[in-house]
Coordinates of C-alpha atoms in Angstrom, one line a residue:
Chain A
V1 CA 253.9 238.4 239.0
K2 CA 256.9 238.7 241.1
L3 CA 259.3 238.3 238.0
T4 CA 257.5 240.9 235.9
R5 CA 257.4 243.4 238.7
A6 CA 261.1 243.0 239.3
A7 CA 261.8 243.2 235.5
W8 CA 259.7 246.4 235.4
L9 CA 261.6 248.0 238.1
F10 CA 264.9 247.1 236.4
V11 CA 263.8 248.9 233.4
L12 CA 262.7 251.9 235.5
M13 CA 266.0 252.1 237.3
G14 CA 267.9 251.6 234.2
V15 CA 266.4 254.8 232.8
V16 CA 266.6 256.7 236.0
A17 CA 270.3 255.7 236.4
S18 CA 271.3 256.6 233.0
A19 CA 269.2 260.0 233.2
S20 CA 271.1 260.9 236.3
V21 CA 274.5 260.1 234.8
L22 CA 273.7 262.2 231.8
A23 CA 272.3 265.1 234.0
A24 CA 275.5 264.8 235.9
L25 CA 277.6 265.2 232.8
S26 CA 275.4 268.0 231.2
F27 CA 274.5 270.3 234.0
G28 CA 277.4 272.7 235.6
S29 CA 278.7 276.3 235.2
V30 CA 279.4 275.4 231.4
P31 CA 276.0 273.8 230.5
T32 CA 276.5 271.1 227.9
R33 CA 274.2 269.9 225.3
L34 CA 273.5 266.2 225.2
P35 CA 275.0 265.7 221.6
N36 CA 278.2 267.3 222.8
V37 CA 278.2 265.0 226.1
F38 CA 278.0 262.1 223.7
A39 CA 280.7 263.6 221.5
A40 CA 283.1 264.1 224.5
I41 CA 282.6 260.6 225.8
F42 CA 282.7 258.6 222.4
F43 CA 284.8 260.6 220.0
S44 CA 287.1 262.4 222.6
S45 CA 286.4 265.7 221.0
P46 CA 289.1 268.2 221.8
D47 CA 287.4 271.5 222.9
T48 CA 287.0 272.7 226.4
A49 CA 283.5 271.6 227.1
A50 CA 284.4 268.1 226.2
E51 CA 287.4 268.3 228.4
I52 CA 285.3 269.5 231.3
V53 CA 282.9 266.6 230.8
R54 CA 285.8 264.0 230.5
E55 CA 288.0 265.4 233.2
L56 CA 285.9 267.1 235.7
R57 CA 282.4 266.0 235.6
G58 CA 282.9 262.2 234.4
P59 CA 285.2 261.2 237.4
R60 CA 282.9 263.1 239.8
A61 CA 279.8 261.5 238.4
L62 CA 281.3 258.0 238.6
A63 CA 282.4 258.7 242.3
A64 CA 278.8 259.8 243.1
F65 CA 277.3 256.7 241.3
A66 CA 279.7 254.4 242.9
C67 CA 279.4 255.7 246.5
G68 CA 275.7 255.9 246.4
G69 CA 275.6 252.2 245.0
L70 CA 278.1 251.1 247.8
L71 CA 276.0 252.8 250.6
A72 CA 272.8 251.0 249.3
L73 CA 274.6 247.9 249.0
A74 CA 276.0 248.1 252.6
G75 CA 272.5 249.1 253.9
T76 CA 270.6 246.2 252.3
L77 CA 273.4 243.6 253.7
L78 CA 273.2 245.1 257.2
Q79 CA 269.5 245.3 257.3
V80 CA 269.5 241.4 256.7
L81 CA 272.4 240.5 259.1
L82 CA 271.1 242.2 261.9
R83 CA 267.4 241.7 261.0
N84 CA 266.7 245.3 261.7
A85 CA 264.9 247.7 259.4
L86 CA 266.7 250.6 261.0
A87 CA 270.2 249.4 260.3
D88 CA 272.1 251.6 257.9
P89 CA 275.9 251.4 256.7
Y90 CA 276.8 253.7 259.7
V91 CA 275.6 251.3 262.4
L92 CA 279.0 249.5 262.7
G93 CA 280.5 252.9 263.9
V94 CA 282.3 253.3 260.6
S95 CA 281.4 256.7 259.8
G96 CA 282.2 258.0 263.2
G97 CA 285.6 256.4 263.1
A98 CA 286.3 257.7 259.5
S99 CA 285.0 261.2 260.5
L100 CA 287.1 261.3 263.6
G101 CA 290.2 260.3 261.6
A102 CA 289.6 262.6 258.8
L103 CA 288.8 265.7 261.2
L104 CA 291.8 265.2 263.3
A105 CA 293.8 265.2 259.9
L106 CA 292.1 268.3 258.9
A107 CA 292.7 270.1 262.3
A108 CA 296.5 269.2 261.8
G109 CA 296.4 270.7 258.4
A110 CA 297.2 267.6 256.6
S111 CA 296.9 267.1 253.0
A112 CA 294.1 265.6 251.2
L113 CA 296.0 262.4 250.6
S114 CA 297.0 261.8 254.1
M115 CA 293.3 263.0 255.2
N116 CA 292.0 259.9 253.3
A117 CA 294.5 257.8 255.0
C118 CA 293.4 259.1 258.3
A119 CA 289.6 258.5 257.4
L120 CA 290.6 254.8 256.3
A121 CA 292.7 254.2 259.5
G122 CA 289.5 255.5 261.7
A123 CA 287.0 253.5 260.0
L124 CA 289.1 250.3 260.1
A125 CA 289.7 250.9 263.9
A126 CA 286.0 251.1 264.3
I127 CA 285.3 248.0 262.4
V128 CA 288.3 246.0 264.4
I129 CA 286.6 247.3 267.7
V130 CA 283.1 246.3 266.6
F131 CA 284.1 242.9 265.3
G132 CA 286.4 242.0 268.2
L133 CA 283.7 242.6 270.6
T134 CA 280.9 240.7 268.9
Y135 CA 282.4 237.8 267.2
R136 CA 283.4 234.9 269.4
S137 CA 284.7 231.8 267.9
G138 CA 282.4 231.6 265.0
D139 CA 279.3 232.8 267.0
W140 CA 277.6 236.0 266.5
N141 CA 275.0 237.8 268.5
V142 CA 273.4 240.3 266.1
Y143 CA 271.9 242.4 269.0
R144 CA 275.4 242.7 270.6
L145 CA 276.7 243.7 267.2
L146 CA 274.1 246.5 266.9
L147 CA 274.4 247.8 270.3
T148 CA 278.1 247.9 270.0
G149 CA 278.0 249.8 266.8
V150 CA 275.5 252.2 268.3
V151 CA 277.6 252.7 271.6
L152 CA 280.9 253.2 269.7
S153 CA 279.1 255.7 267.3
A154 CA 278.0 257.8 270.3
G155 CA 281.6 257.8 271.7
F156 CA 283.0 259.0 268.2
S157 CA 280.2 261.7 267.9
A158 CA 281.4 263.0 271.4
L159 CA 285.1 263.2 270.1
I160 CA 283.9 264.8 266.7
S161 CA 282.2 267.5 268.6
L162 CA 285.1 267.9 270.8
T163 CA 287.4 268.2 267.6
L164 CA 285.0 270.7 266.1
V165 CA 285.1 272.9 269.1
L166 CA 288.7 272.8 269.5
A167 CA 289.7 273.2 265.8
P168 CA 290.8 276.4 264.4
D169 CA 288.1 278.4 262.9
A170 CA 289.3 278.3 259.5
Q171 CA 289.1 274.5 259.4
V172 CA 285.8 274.2 260.9
K173 CA 283.9 274.8 257.5
G174 CA 285.8 272.1 255.7
M175 CA 285.1 269.6 258.7
L176 CA 281.4 270.3 258.3
F177 CA 281.6 269.6 254.8
W178 CA 283.3 266.4 255.4
L179 CA 280.7 265.3 258.1
M180 CA 277.7 266.1 255.7
G181 CA 279.3 264.4 252.8
D182 CA 281.0 265.9 250.0
L183 CA 282.3 264.8 246.7
S184 CA 284.1 268.0 245.6
Q185 CA 287.5 266.8 246.9
T186 CA 287.1 263.4 245.1
E187 CA 289.9 262.8 242.6
S188 CA 288.3 259.7 241.1
G189 CA 285.6 257.2 241.8
A190 CA 287.2 254.4 239.8
S191 CA 288.4 252.5 242.9
A192 CA 285.0 252.8 244.6
G193 CA 283.4 251.7 241.2
V194 CA 285.7 248.5 241.1
V195 CA 284.7 247.7 244.8
L196 CA 281.0 248.1 244.0
C197 CA 281.1 245.8 241.0
G198 CA 283.0 243.1 243.2
L199 CA 280.6 243.2 246.2
L200 CA 277.6 243.3 244.0
V201 CA 278.4 240.1 242.2
L202 CA 279.4 238.6 245.6
G203 CA 276.0 239.8 247.1
I204 CA 274.0 238.2 244.0
A205 CA 276.0 234.9 244.4
T206 CA 274.8 234.7 248.0
A207 CA 271.2 236.2 247.5
A208 CA 269.3 232.9 248.1
Q209 CA 271.1 232.4 251.2
L210 CA 270.3 236.0 252.3
D211 CA 266.6 235.6 251.8
L212 CA 266.8 232.7 254.4
L213 CA 269.0 234.5 256.7
A214 CA 266.3 237.0 257.0
L215 CA 264.2 234.3 258.6
G216 CA 266.5 234.0 261.5
E217 CA 269.8 231.9 262.0
L218 CA 268.6 228.6 263.1
K219 CA 266.0 228.6 260.4
A220 CA 268.5 229.4 257.8
R221 CA 270.9 226.6 259.2
S222 CA 268.2 224.0 259.1
L223 CA 267.6 224.7 255.4
G224 CA 271.1 224.3 254.7
V225 CA 272.8 227.7 254.8
P226 CA 276.3 228.0 256.0
V227 CA 275.2 230.6 258.6
G228 CA 278.6 231.4 260.2
L229 CA 280.5 231.9 257.0
L230 CA 277.7 233.9 255.3
Q231 CA 277.4 236.3 258.3
L232 CA 281.1 236.7 258.3
M233 CA 281.1 237.4 254.6
T234 CA 278.1 239.9 254.9
F235 CA 279.7 241.7 257.8
A236 CA 283.0 241.9 255.8
A237 CA 281.2 243.1 252.5
A238 CA 279.2 245.7 254.1
A239 CA 282.2 247.0 256.0
V240 CA 284.3 247.3 253.0
A241 CA 281.5 248.9 250.9
T242 CA 281.0 251.5 253.9
V243 CA 284.7 252.1 254.0
A244 CA 285.1 252.6 250.3
A245 CA 282.3 255.1 250.2
V246 CA 283.3 257.0 253.4
V247 CA 286.8 257.5 252.2
T248 CA 285.7 258.7 248.8
A249 CA 282.8 260.9 249.7
G250 CA 282.7 261.6 253.5
A251 CA 279.7 260.7 255.8
I252 CA 276.7 260.7 253.4
G253 CA 273.5 259.7 255.2
F254 CA 270.2 258.4 254.5
I255 CA 270.9 256.5 251.2
G256 CA 271.8 253.3 252.8
L257 CA 268.7 253.4 255.0
I258 CA 266.1 254.3 252.3
A259 CA 267.1 252.7 249.2
P260 CA 266.5 249.2 250.3
H261 CA 263.3 250.1 251.9
A262 CA 262.0 252.1 248.9
I263 CA 262.6 248.9 246.7
R264 CA 260.9 246.7 249.2
L265 CA 258.1 248.7 249.5
A266 CA 257.8 248.6 245.6
G267 CA 257.2 244.8 246.2
V268 CA 260.6 243.3 245.5
V269 CA 261.8 241.1 248.5
H270 CA 264.1 238.6 247.1
H271 CA 267.7 239.7 247.3
R272 CA 268.7 238.5 243.8
A273 CA 266.5 241.4 242.5
L274 CA 266.5 243.5 245.6
L275 CA 270.3 244.0 246.1
P276 CA 271.0 245.4 242.4
L277 CA 267.9 247.4 242.4
A278 CA 268.8 249.1 245.7
V279 CA 272.3 249.8 244.3
L280 CA 270.9 251.3 241.1
L281 CA 268.5 253.4 243.2
G282 CA 271.1 254.6 245.7
A283 CA 273.5 255.4 243.0
S284 CA 271.0 257.4 241.0
L285 CA 269.8 259.3 244.2
L286 CA 273.4 260.3 245.0
T287 CA 274.4 261.4 241.5
I288 CA 271.3 263.5 241.2
A289 CA 271.8 265.0 244.7
D290 CA 275.6 265.7 243.8
T291 CA 274.4 267.3 240.5
I292 CA 272.1 269.7 242.5
A293 CA 274.5 270.2 245.2
R294 CA 277.1 271.8 242.7
T295 CA 274.8 273.5 240.4
I296 CA 272.1 275.3 242.5
W297 CA 274.3 277.8 244.5
S298 CA 276.9 277.9 241.6
P299 CA 279.7 278.7 242.0
Q300 CA 279.3 277.9 245.7
Q301 CA 279.2 274.1 246.2
L302 CA 277.0 272.6 249.0
P303 CA 277.6 269.5 250.9
V304 CA 275.7 266.7 249.0
G305 CA 274.3 264.9 252.1
I306 CA 271.9 267.9 252.5
F307 CA 270.3 267.1 249.1
T308 CA 270.3 263.2 249.6
A309 CA 267.8 263.9 252.6
L310 CA 266.1 266.7 250.9
I311 CA 265.3 264.4 247.9
G312 CA 264.9 261.1 249.9
V313 CA 262.6 262.4 253.1
P314 CA 259.8 263.4 250.9
A315 CA 260.0 260.3 248.6
M316 CA 260.1 257.9 251.4
L317 CA 257.3 259.5 253.1
L318 CA 255.2 259.4 250.1
L319 CA 256.3 255.7 249.7
L320 CA 255.3 255.0 253.3
G321 CA 252.1 256.8 253.0
R322 CA 251.0 254.7 250.2
Q323 CA 251.7 251.5 251.7
R324 CA 248.4 249.9 253.4
Chain B
M1 CA 267.9 206.1 260.0
L2 CA 268.6 208.8 262.6
S3 CA 270.0 207.7 266.0
C4 CA 270.9 209.0 269.4
E5 CA 273.9 207.2 271.2
S6 CA 274.5 208.1 274.7
V7 CA 273.6 211.8 274.2
T8 CA 273.3 214.2 277.0
L9 CA 271.5 217.4 276.5
S10 CA 271.9 220.6 278.4
V11 CA 270.8 224.2 278.3
A12 CA 273.0 227.0 279.9
G13 CA 274.7 224.3 281.9
R14 CA 271.6 222.7 283.1
V15 CA 271.5 218.9 282.2
L16 CA 268.2 218.1 281.0
C17 CA 268.6 214.4 279.8
R18 CA 271.6 212.0 280.4
D19 CA 273.0 209.2 278.4
F20 CA 270.0 208.9 276.0
S21 CA 269.9 206.5 273.2
V22 CA 267.3 205.8 270.5
R23 CA 266.9 205.0 266.9
F24 CA 264.2 206.8 264.8
G25 CA 263.6 204.2 261.9
P26 CA 261.9 204.6 258.6
A27 CA 258.1 204.7 258.5
E28 CA 258.1 205.6 262.2
V29 CA 256.0 208.6 263.5
W30 CA 257.4 209.6 267.0
A31 CA 255.8 211.8 269.7
I32 CA 258.3 213.7 271.9
L33 CA 256.3 214.2 275.2
G34 CA 257.0 215.8 278.5
R35 CA 256.5 218.9 280.7
N36 CA 257.8 222.4 279.7
G37 CA 261.4 222.9 279.8
T38 CA 262.4 219.0 280.0
G39 CA 264.4 219.2 276.9
K40 CA 262.1 218.6 273.9
T41 CA 263.1 221.3 271.7
T42 CA 266.8 220.7 272.6
L43 CA 266.5 217.2 271.3
I44 CA 265.0 218.5 268.1
H45 CA 267.6 221.0 267.6
A46 CA 270.4 218.3 268.5
L47 CA 268.7 215.9 266.1
G48 CA 268.6 218.5 263.4
G49 CA 272.2 219.4 263.8
L50 CA 271.4 222.9 264.8
S51 CA 273.2 222.5 268.1
K52 CA 275.8 220.2 269.5
P53 CA 274.6 217.8 272.3
E54 CA 276.9 218.2 275.5
A55 CA 278.0 214.6 275.1
G56 CA 277.1 211.5 272.8
R57 CA 276.7 211.2 269.0
I58 CA 273.7 212.0 266.6
A59 CA 274.1 210.1 263.4
L60 CA 272.3 210.0 260.2
G61 CA 272.9 206.3 258.9
E62 CA 276.7 206.0 259.8
C63 CA 277.6 209.8 259.6
A64 CA 277.5 212.1 262.6
V65 CA 275.0 215.0 261.6
E66 CA 277.6 217.7 262.3
T67 CA 280.2 216.3 259.5
L68 CA 277.5 216.5 256.9
H69 CA 277.6 219.1 254.5
A70 CA 274.8 221.8 255.4
R71 CA 272.9 221.4 252.1
E72 CA 273.3 217.7 252.0
R73 CA 271.9 217.6 255.8
A74 CA 269.1 219.9 254.8
R75 CA 268.0 217.5 252.0
A76 CA 267.7 214.5 254.4
I77 CA 266.5 216.3 257.5
G78 CA 263.7 219.1 257.6
V79 CA 262.9 221.0 260.7
V80 CA 260.1 223.0 261.8
M81 CA 260.8 225.4 264.5
Q82 CA 258.8 226.3 267.2
M83 CA 259.5 229.8 266.9
E84 CA 260.8 231.9 263.9
E85 CA 262.6 235.0 265.1
G86 CA 263.0 236.7 261.6
A87 CA 260.2 238.4 259.5
F88 CA 259.4 237.4 255.8
W89 CA 258.1 240.1 253.4
G90 CA 257.0 238.0 250.4
T91 CA 254.0 236.0 249.6
V92 CA 252.9 232.6 251.1
E93 CA 254.1 230.9 247.9
E94 CA 257.5 232.4 248.0
Y95 CA 257.9 231.4 251.6
V96 CA 257.1 227.8 250.9
L97 CA 259.5 227.9 248.0
L98 CA 262.2 228.8 250.3
G99 CA 262.1 225.1 251.5
R100 CA 263.5 224.1 248.2
F101 CA 266.8 225.9 248.8
P102 CA 268.8 222.6 249.8
H103 CA 267.6 221.2 246.3
A104 CA 268.1 224.5 244.1
S105 CA 271.3 225.2 242.2
P106 CA 273.2 228.2 243.8
W107 CA 273.3 229.9 240.4
S108 CA 270.2 229.2 238.4
G109 CA 268.0 229.5 241.7
Y110 CA 264.5 227.8 241.9
T111 CA 263.1 226.1 238.7
A112 CA 259.6 225.5 237.6
R113 CA 259.7 222.1 239.2
D114 CA 260.5 223.7 242.6
V115 CA 257.7 226.0 242.2
T116 CA 255.2 222.9 241.5
R117 CA 256.5 221.3 244.5
A118 CA 255.7 224.4 246.6
R119 CA 252.2 224.6 245.1
T120 CA 251.5 220.7 245.9
A121 CA 252.7 221.4 249.4
L122 CA 250.4 224.4 249.7
E123 CA 247.4 222.3 248.5
A124 CA 248.3 219.5 251.1
V125 CA 247.6 221.9 253.8
S126 CA 244.5 223.6 252.1
L127 CA 246.5 227.0 251.4
A128 CA 246.4 227.1 247.9
A129 CA 243.9 229.8 247.8
L130 CA 246.0 232.0 250.0
A131 CA 249.2 231.3 247.9
R132 CA 249.6 235.0 246.6
R133 CA 248.8 236.7 249.9
R134 CA 251.5 238.5 251.7
F135 CA 252.9 236.0 254.4
A136 CA 252.8 238.6 257.2
T137 CA 249.1 238.9 256.6
L138 CA 248.3 235.3 257.5
S139 CA 246.8 234.2 260.9
G140 CA 248.6 232.2 263.3
G141 CA 247.1 229.0 262.1
E142 CA 247.6 229.8 258.6
R143 CA 251.2 230.7 259.1
Q144 CA 251.8 227.4 260.9
R145 CA 250.2 225.6 257.9
A146 CA 252.6 227.4 255.8
R147 CA 255.5 226.5 257.9
I148 CA 254.5 222.8 257.5
A149 CA 254.0 223.4 253.6
Q150 CA 257.6 224.5 253.5
V151 CA 259.0 221.6 255.2
L152 CA 256.7 219.3 252.8
A153 CA 258.2 221.2 249.8
Q154 CA 261.6 220.5 251.4
S155 CA 260.8 216.7 251.1
P156 CA 263.3 215.5 253.5
R157 CA 263.5 211.8 254.6
I158 CA 263.2 212.7 258.2
F159 CA 260.7 215.5 259.5
L160 CA 261.5 217.0 262.8
L161 CA 258.6 219.2 264.0
D162 CA 258.6 221.1 267.1
E163 CA 255.0 221.4 268.1
P164 CA 253.4 221.2 264.6
L165 CA 250.0 221.3 265.8
Q166 CA 250.5 224.9 267.7
H167 CA 247.8 227.6 266.6
L168 CA 245.8 225.1 264.7
D169 CA 242.1 224.4 265.1
V170 CA 241.1 220.7 266.0
A171 CA 240.2 220.1 262.3
H172 CA 243.6 221.2 260.9
Q173 CA 245.2 219.4 263.6
A174 CA 243.8 216.0 262.6
Q175 CA 244.6 217.0 258.9
V176 CA 248.3 217.6 259.7
L177 CA 248.7 214.4 261.7
A178 CA 246.9 212.4 259.0
L179 CA 249.1 213.9 256.3
L180 CA 252.4 213.1 258.2
A181 CA 251.2 209.8 259.3
L182 CA 250.3 209.0 255.5
R183 CA 253.7 210.1 254.2
A184 CA 255.5 207.9 256.8
R185 CA 253.3 204.9 255.8
T186 CA 253.5 205.3 252.2
N187 CA 256.9 207.0 251.5
G188 CA 258.7 205.4 254.6
E189 CA 259.7 208.8 255.8
T190 CA 260.5 209.1 259.6
V191 CA 258.3 211.9 261.5
V192 CA 259.5 213.0 264.9
M193 CA 257.2 215.7 266.6
V194 CA 256.9 217.4 269.9
M195 CA 253.3 217.4 271.1
H196 CA 251.5 218.7 274.0
E197 CA 248.0 217.4 273.1
P198 CA 247.6 214.2 275.0
F199 CA 244.1 213.3 273.1
W200 CA 246.3 212.9 269.9
I201 CA 248.6 210.8 271.2
G202 CA 247.1 207.4 270.4
H203 CA 245.9 208.5 267.0
S204 CA 248.9 208.8 264.8
C205 CA 252.0 207.8 266.5
T206 CA 253.7 204.7 266.3
H207 CA 256.5 205.3 268.9
A208 CA 257.2 207.9 271.7
V209 CA 259.6 209.4 273.8
V210 CA 258.5 210.6 277.4
F211 CA 260.9 212.9 279.2
A212 CA 260.4 212.2 282.9
G213 CA 261.7 215.6 283.9
D214 CA 264.2 214.0 286.2
G215 CA 267.2 213.8 283.7
T216 CA 265.7 210.5 282.2
A217 CA 263.7 209.7 279.2
A218 CA 261.8 206.7 278.1
A219 CA 261.6 205.6 274.2
G220 CA 260.0 203.0 272.5
R221 CA 256.9 201.6 270.7
A222 CA 253.8 203.7 271.8
D223 CA 251.7 200.7 273.1
E224 CA 254.6 199.9 275.3
I225 CA 255.8 203.5 276.6
L226 CA 252.2 205.4 276.7
T227 CA 251.0 204.1 279.8
R228 CA 248.9 206.2 282.0
E229 CA 251.2 206.0 285.1
R230 CA 254.2 207.2 283.0
L231 CA 252.3 210.1 281.4
E232 CA 250.8 211.2 284.9
H233 CA 254.4 211.2 286.4
A234 CA 255.7 213.1 283.4
Y235 CA 253.1 215.7 283.4
G236 CA 252.5 215.7 287.2
C237 CA 248.6 215.6 286.7
G238 CA 246.0 213.2 286.6
L239 CA 245.0 211.7 283.2
K240 CA 242.4 209.3 282.0
Q241 CA 242.6 206.8 279.3
V242 CA 239.9 206.6 276.3
L243 CA 239.9 203.8 274.2
H244 CA 238.3 204.4 270.8
G245 CA 238.4 202.7 267.4
Q246 CA 241.8 203.7 266.3
G247 CA 243.5 203.2 269.8
R248 CA 244.0 205.2 272.8
S249 CA 244.0 208.6 273.8
F250 CA 244.4 210.4 277.2
V251 CA 242.4 213.4 278.4
P252 CA 243.2 215.4 281.6
D253 CA 241.2 213.9 284.7
I254 CA 240.8 217.2 286.5

């Protein structure tokens, strides 16, 4: 029963993921019919519509897909590591650090490239602080990790508000976009895609150990899991995934929290299936949300974070309501 | 053969037991007895390689437990914890199957043989009918039996059980004790269990460790170690010895 349910969900998520990518490639200010989308991808036809698909929509769809997957992956890993259902990719303070870095760069009128560099620096600083305060000679305290992340995020959030208040008016809108998540400035999602593939393989390779870690550290150790190493790797993988997503697309909320829960509510609890399914769900969700965000008010583009929540909240409430 | 050599146990800087030595041999069933907070759980954790003793050495055969590879150790030593802090979202059978982790290949996962082992273990604790139920929906006693089934599926040579009888009704207490005693007798496995039920002591245990509560512990054959005087001193309350067909038991004399 367990296997067939997971297999069924894989088929479903495969269809949803493909549909979301095709929708992202077809919809836009120049609507493209499906045959032309395929022609643009596979036969590199030379007309303008094909170029839009290849040069504009393709990279952006890849970026959305990869970032959604990364956030779902990070959320799943942190929920196991912290044994806390409310954990999401941002409990480590990564989004706060990255946002502060990006906003300071924006306020200073920096280029997109140096803004990304500042976001990266802020995210890494947050991780180094959280890690340094919670990891002592091979020993973790997951509660301390969680609390340190939450406290640090609160501090960053105050500094972000301060930056917003003091920033020149012309910059504030760009800052708000960044804070709500925005894929319109993304050049390419290729690097995020590579990071996602690597981390997903690592996650599946340690899936059986993650199942045991969810039972508790001592229990996992008694069953032969190298707990310290596993926790360190899980922390690192979640941090890298979050940083890659945040630097590519800003602080997109909600996906990392709900994608793993939605899959668990559908009855898949083993990480070997849970991780890839959550990744597919998060990726599809962000791809669909980004397609809506750039078409619904066209030519005006809206921050994608609004739509991840607008789609995700009712879907999640529906799932929770069906749960006994 | 699991042995303690001059082990000192401590928790948060407080010494519980000093210079303690004992050998747990094959086919022996050990009861670990003593008042709350005297070091029983700390001893189980140290024996299982889950925490390091303050001083001394714990050895499996000739190897110190902390030098063993984690999976190798888990194939030899199975631990049932007193408490499990985490949650499990899957079914009872999936929970028991996790006991096969040290035997499963990291790449191909659990095999049909592992599933068979898990089912056999569930039958041994009369939980086969609940195999497909979600673990979280079980009662306290049913969960405890699932934990015991998990360590049976793990099939170690040495069982370390921290209060294996907790939450069990009296019939299932008897069932679990008989099951463990049988495995020790027929497979030559070692059973070490923390117990709080003095009326079961004489039934199934061949050996005992009694923590006196003053930093010392007595260890040896049950008929030598389990005297009314020693247990009354250890528990700090009056006990009555009851003789019956299978041996001796102790009941509170209050």
